[in-house]
Amino acid sequence: SYVLTQPPSVSVAPGKTARITCGGNNIGSKSVHWYQQKPGQAPVLVVYDDSDRPSGIPERFSGSNSGNTATLTISRVEAGDEADYYCQVWDSSSDHSSYVFGTGTKVTVL
Amino acid sequence: EVQLVQSGAEVKKPGESLRISCKGSGYSFTSYWISWVRQMPGKGLEWMGRIDPSDSYTNYSPSFQGHVTISADKSISTAYLQWSSLKASDTAMYYCARLEGVTPGLNYFDYWGQGTLVTVSS
C-alpha cells in the first residue's frame, strides 16, 4: 500500500515560516490535499489539489508538490496555527484503491 | 450552510452491536459521496470507506472490509456506520466527511462531521 511520510513535529516562532513535508513515491503525479486538526476538533481542509485554498482559508497557507515530496507552507505563523496537519492522496496503485492519509505533523508555535 | 451532524458518544461492551449516524444538510445529499474516517486515541486519520448516497454503492478500505458496514438512507439524508460485534480495539473517534468531486484521484474531504466517540469496554 502507498505510504505518506511526514515529520512528527515542526516548531516555529510566531511570524516565521513553517514548512511541512509529505513524502511518497512519485507523489508529484498525484493530487495532494492538506487538513488542519486542532485539539478536540474535526479536521479542516486547508489546501486541495496541491496548492488551491478553500474559501475562508488565509493566503498564508500554500502548497506545492513535485517529485517525491509535497509541502504545506504556513507563512507569518500565528499562535492559532498550532495544530496537527495531515496530507492525503488517492492511491490506485494496488488492487484495492484507497484514500491515504499521511502520518501527521504536530506544529508547535514557540 | 453545509453541515454534517453526527450522533452522540457511545459506550458499549465487547460483542455488542452499534450503528452511528451522520446527517447532511445544506446541500443535495445524493450528489456527494460520504466517507467515514477513524482516529484512534492519540493517533492519525484512517480512511474506512465511502458510500454514494444516490444508490448506496460502497467502497471499503481493505483494513476495514468485513469489519464494518456503511449504509445510507437518502430519504432522510443520513449515512451510517455499523458494527455487528464490537471489540475493545474499535475504541476511537469516528468522523464522517463529504467528498468533493467525482474523480477518485482528484476529490477530497471538504466538510467534516463533528465526530462520534465510541468507547468499547467491559
Short mmCIF file of C-alpha atoms in Angstrom, two decimals:
data_model
loop_
_atom_site.label_atom_id
_atom_site.label_comp_id
_atom_site.label_asym_id
_atom_site.label_seq_id
_atom_site.Cartn_x
_atom_site.Cartn_y
_atom_site.Cartn_z
CA SER A 1 0.00 0.00 0.00
CA TYR A 2 1.00 3.59 -0.55
CA VAL A 3 2.77 5.30 2.36
CA LEU A 4 2.88 9.04 3.06
CA THR A 5 5.61 10.08 5.49
CA GLN A 6 5.51 13.33 7.47
CA PRO A 7 7.84 14.63 10.16
CA PRO A 8 6.28 14.05 13.59
CA SER A 9 6.77 17.63 14.67
CA VAL A 10 7.72 21.08 13.46
CA SER A 11 8.42 24.04 15.74
CA VAL A 12 8.27 27.63 14.55
CA ALA A 13 8.38 31.08 16.10
CA PRO A 14 5.47 33.47 15.59
CA GLY A 15 5.81 35.45 12.38
CA LYS A 16 8.16 32.92 10.80
CA THR A 17 7.51 30.30 8.12
CA ALA A 18 6.64 26.67 8.79
CA ARG A 19 7.17 24.04 6.12
CA ILE A 20 5.58 20.62 6.50
CA THR A 21 6.68 17.90 4.12
CA CYS A 22 4.80 14.84 2.90
CA GLY A 23 6.91 12.20 1.24
CA GLY A 24 5.60 9.50 -1.08
CA ASN A 25 6.75 7.56 -4.12
CA ASN A 26 6.26 9.84 -7.14
CA ILE A 27 3.76 11.90 -5.15
CA GLY A 28 4.21 14.65 -7.73
CA SER A 29 1.98 12.65 -10.07
CA LYS A 30 -0.90 12.75 -7.57
CA SER A 31 -3.18 15.46 -6.25
CA VAL A 32 -2.35 16.23 -2.62
CA HIS A 33 -4.72 17.67 -0.08
CA TRP A 34 -3.95 19.03 3.40
CA TYR A 35 -6.02 19.12 6.58
CA GLN A 36 -5.58 21.00 9.84
CA GLN A 37 -6.81 19.44 13.06
CA LYS A 38 -6.82 21.42 16.27
CA PRO A 39 -7.11 19.60 19.62
CA GLY A 40 -10.60 18.25 20.22
CA GLN A 41 -11.86 19.35 16.81
CA ALA A 42 -12.63 17.76 13.47
CA PRO A 43 -10.14 18.17 10.62
CA VAL A 44 -10.50 21.16 8.32
CA LEU A 45 -9.39 21.27 4.67
CA VAL A 46 -6.72 23.98 4.21
CA VAL A 47 -5.25 23.13 0.78
CA TYR A 48 -6.60 20.96 -2.04
CA ASP A 49 -5.26 19.90 -5.43
CA ASP A 50 -1.67 20.58 -4.33
CA SER A 51 -1.97 24.35 -3.99
CA ASP A 52 -5.57 25.64 -4.01
CA ARG A 53 -7.19 27.12 -0.92
CA PRO A 54 -10.84 26.71 0.08
CA SER A 55 -12.73 29.91 0.72
CA GLY A 56 -12.03 31.24 4.18
CA ILE A 57 -8.51 29.83 4.42
CA PRO A 58 -5.88 32.58 4.75
CA GLU A 59 -3.41 33.18 1.94
CA ARG A 60 -0.70 32.38 4.47
CA PHE A 61 -1.40 28.70 3.71
CA SER A 62 0.12 27.47 0.46
CA GLY A 63 1.12 24.16 -1.06
CA SER A 64 3.44 22.67 -3.63
CA ASN A 65 4.07 19.20 -4.99
CA SER A 66 6.90 17.79 -7.08
CA GLY A 67 8.89 14.60 -7.38
CA ASN A 68 8.63 12.60 -4.18
CA THR A 69 7.67 15.44 -1.84
CA ALA A 70 4.66 17.66 -1.29
CA THR A 71 4.96 20.66 1.01
CA LEU A 72 2.50 22.72 3.01
CA THR A 73 3.88 26.17 3.81
CA ILE A 74 2.46 28.40 6.52
CA SER A 75 3.77 31.96 6.27
CA ARG A 76 3.71 34.51 9.09
CA VAL A 77 2.77 31.82 11.58
CA GLU A 78 0.28 32.73 14.30
CA ALA A 79 -0.46 31.08 17.61
CA GLY A 80 -3.78 29.88 16.18
CA ASP A 81 -1.95 27.78 13.59
CA GLU A 82 -0.83 25.35 16.28
CA ALA A 83 -2.39 22.05 15.26
CA ASP A 84 -1.82 18.67 13.66
CA TYR A 85 -1.56 18.68 9.87
CA TYR A 86 -2.24 15.73 7.57
CA CYS A 87 -1.59 15.27 3.87
CA GLN A 88 -3.86 12.98 1.82
CA VAL A 89 -3.89 11.37 -1.61
CA TRP A 90 -5.85 8.79 -3.55
CA ASP A 91 -3.87 5.61 -4.20
CA SER A 92 -4.87 3.40 -7.09
CA SER A 93 -1.57 1.58 -7.45
CA SER A 94 -2.68 -1.66 -5.80
CA ASP A 95 -5.65 -3.98 -6.25
CA HIS A 96 -7.52 -2.01 -3.61
CA SER A 97 -7.74 1.71 -4.28
CA SER A 98 -7.87 3.83 -1.14
CA TYR A 99 -7.71 7.32 0.24
CA VAL A 100 -4.43 7.54 2.15
CA PHE A 101 -3.52 9.98 4.92
CA GLY A 102 -0.04 10.95 5.96
CA THR A 103 1.31 10.16 9.40
CA GLY A 104 0.60 13.68 10.63
CA THR A 105 2.76 16.58 11.81
CA LYS A 106 2.27 18.48 15.02
CA VAL A 107 3.06 22.16 14.55
CA THR A 108 4.13 23.94 17.72
CA VAL A 109 4.29 27.72 17.82
CA LEU A 110 7.09 28.73 20.18
CA GLU B 1 -24.64 26.20 5.01
CA VAL B 2 -23.30 22.67 4.52
CA GLN B 3 -23.43 20.67 7.73
CA LEU B 4 -22.74 17.08 8.70
CA VAL B 5 -24.15 16.34 12.15
CA GLN B 6 -23.20 13.08 13.80
CA SER B 7 -24.89 11.13 16.55
CA GLY B 8 -23.65 11.33 20.11
CA ALA B 9 -20.96 9.47 22.00
CA GLU B 10 -21.49 5.77 22.69
CA VAL B 11 -20.22 3.44 25.42
CA LYS B 12 -20.57 -0.24 24.57
CA LYS B 13 -19.38 -3.63 25.74
CA PRO B 14 -17.35 -6.02 23.60
CA GLY B 15 -19.59 -8.14 21.40
CA GLU B 16 -22.39 -5.58 21.26
CA SER B 17 -23.65 -4.08 18.01
CA LEU B 18 -23.73 -0.39 17.18
CA ARG B 19 -24.84 1.99 14.45
CA ILE B 20 -23.78 5.63 14.39
CA SER B 21 -25.17 8.24 12.05
CA CYS B 22 -24.23 11.31 10.02
CA LYS B 23 -26.98 13.64 8.79
CA GLY B 24 -26.22 16.00 5.93
CA SER B 25 -27.94 19.33 5.35
CA GLY B 26 -27.48 22.47 3.28
CA TYR B 27 -26.70 20.60 0.05
CA SER B 28 -28.02 17.87 -2.23
CA PHE B 29 -27.22 14.77 -0.17
CA THR B 30 -27.29 12.42 -3.16
CA SER B 31 -24.78 14.48 -5.16
CA TYR B 32 -21.75 13.81 -2.96
CA TRP B 33 -20.15 10.63 -1.63
CA ILE B 34 -19.80 10.31 2.16
CA SER B 35 -16.75 8.71 3.76
CA TRP B 36 -16.03 7.51 7.28
CA VAL B 37 -12.65 8.16 8.90
CA ARG B 38 -11.31 6.60 12.11
CA GLN B 39 -8.99 8.28 14.59
CA MET B 40 -7.80 6.09 17.43
CA PRO B 41 -6.75 7.82 20.67
CA GLY B 42 -3.65 9.91 20.06
CA LYS B 43 -3.26 8.60 16.52
CA GLY B 44 -3.73 9.75 12.94
CA LEU B 45 -6.54 9.61 10.42
CA GLU B 46 -7.53 6.35 8.68
CA TRP B 47 -9.97 6.12 5.77
CA MET B 48 -12.53 3.37 6.32
CA GLY B 49 -14.78 3.51 3.29
CA ARG B 50 -17.25 5.57 1.30
CA ILE B 51 -20.80 5.44 0.04
CA ASP B 52 -22.63 7.01 -2.86
CA PRO B 53 -25.94 8.03 -1.24
CA SER B 54 -27.72 8.08 -4.59
CA ASP B 55 -27.52 4.31 -4.99
CA SER B 56 -25.78 3.10 -1.80
CA TYR B 57 -22.77 1.81 -3.74
CA THR B 58 -19.87 1.34 -1.32
CA ASN B 59 -16.08 1.00 -1.33
CA TYR B 60 -14.12 -0.11 1.72
CA SER B 61 -10.50 0.14 2.75
CA PRO B 62 -9.02 -3.38 2.89
CA SER B 63 -8.25 -2.69 6.56
CA PHE B 64 -11.95 -2.34 7.38
CA GLN B 65 -13.64 -4.56 4.78
CA GLY B 66 -15.75 -7.14 6.59
CA HIS B 67 -15.45 -5.40 9.96
CA VAL B 68 -17.91 -2.55 9.43
CA THR B 69 -20.87 -1.77 7.20
CA ILE B 70 -21.56 1.61 5.64
CA SER B 71 -25.08 2.42 4.54
CA ALA B 72 -27.29 5.41 3.77
CA ASP B 73 -30.93 6.44 3.75
CA LYS B 74 -31.27 9.17 1.16
CA SER B 75 -34.85 9.90 2.19
CA ILE B 76 -33.54 11.39 5.43
CA SER B 77 -30.10 12.47 4.15
CA THR B 78 -28.29 10.23 6.61
CA ALA B 79 -25.30 7.93 6.34
CA TYR B 80 -24.49 5.19 8.84
CA LEU B 81 -21.51 3.23 10.13
CA GLN B 82 -22.35 -0.07 11.73
CA TRP B 83 -20.65 -2.84 13.71
CA SER B 84 -22.21 -6.24 14.43
CA SER B 85 -19.76 -7.21 17.17
CA LEU B 86 -17.61 -4.52 18.73
CA LYS B 87 -14.10 -5.06 20.06
CA ALA B 88 -12.10 -3.01 22.51
CA SER B 89 -9.84 -2.05 19.61
CA ASP B 90 -12.80 -0.25 17.98
CA THR B 91 -12.49 2.46 20.63
CA ALA B 92 -11.91 5.62 18.62
CA MET B 93 -13.34 8.85 17.29
CA TYR B 94 -15.21 8.35 14.04
CA TYR B 95 -15.75 11.17 11.56
CA CYS B 96 -17.95 11.34 8.53
CA ALA B 97 -16.76 13.58 5.72
CA ARG B 98 -18.17 14.73 2.40
CA LEU B 99 -16.18 14.00 -0.74
CA GLU B 100 -15.98 16.90 -3.16
CA GLY B 101 -15.71 15.84 -6.80
CA VAL B 102 -16.43 12.56 -8.53
CA THR B 103 -12.98 11.58 -9.73
CA PRO B 104 -11.22 9.50 -7.04
CA GLY B 105 -7.79 10.80 -7.93
CA LEU B 106 -8.89 14.37 -7.57
CA ASN B 107 -11.54 14.50 -4.90
CA TYR B 108 -11.03 15.49 -1.29
CA PHE B 109 -12.90 15.78 2.02
CA ASP B 110 -14.34 19.27 2.06
CA TYR B 111 -16.75 19.10 5.01
CA TRP B 112 -16.49 17.00 8.15
CA GLY B 113 -18.86 16.00 10.90
CA GLN B 114 -18.03 16.85 14.50
CA GLY B 115 -17.07 13.25 15.28
CA THR B 116 -18.63 10.44 17.33
CA LEU B 117 -16.58 8.96 20.16
CA VAL B 118 -17.09 5.22 20.50
CA THR B 119 -15.78 3.58 23.66
CA VAL B 120 -15.80 -0.20 23.92
CA SER B 121 -15.02 -1.54 27.36
CA SER B 122 -16.11 -4.39 29.57
#
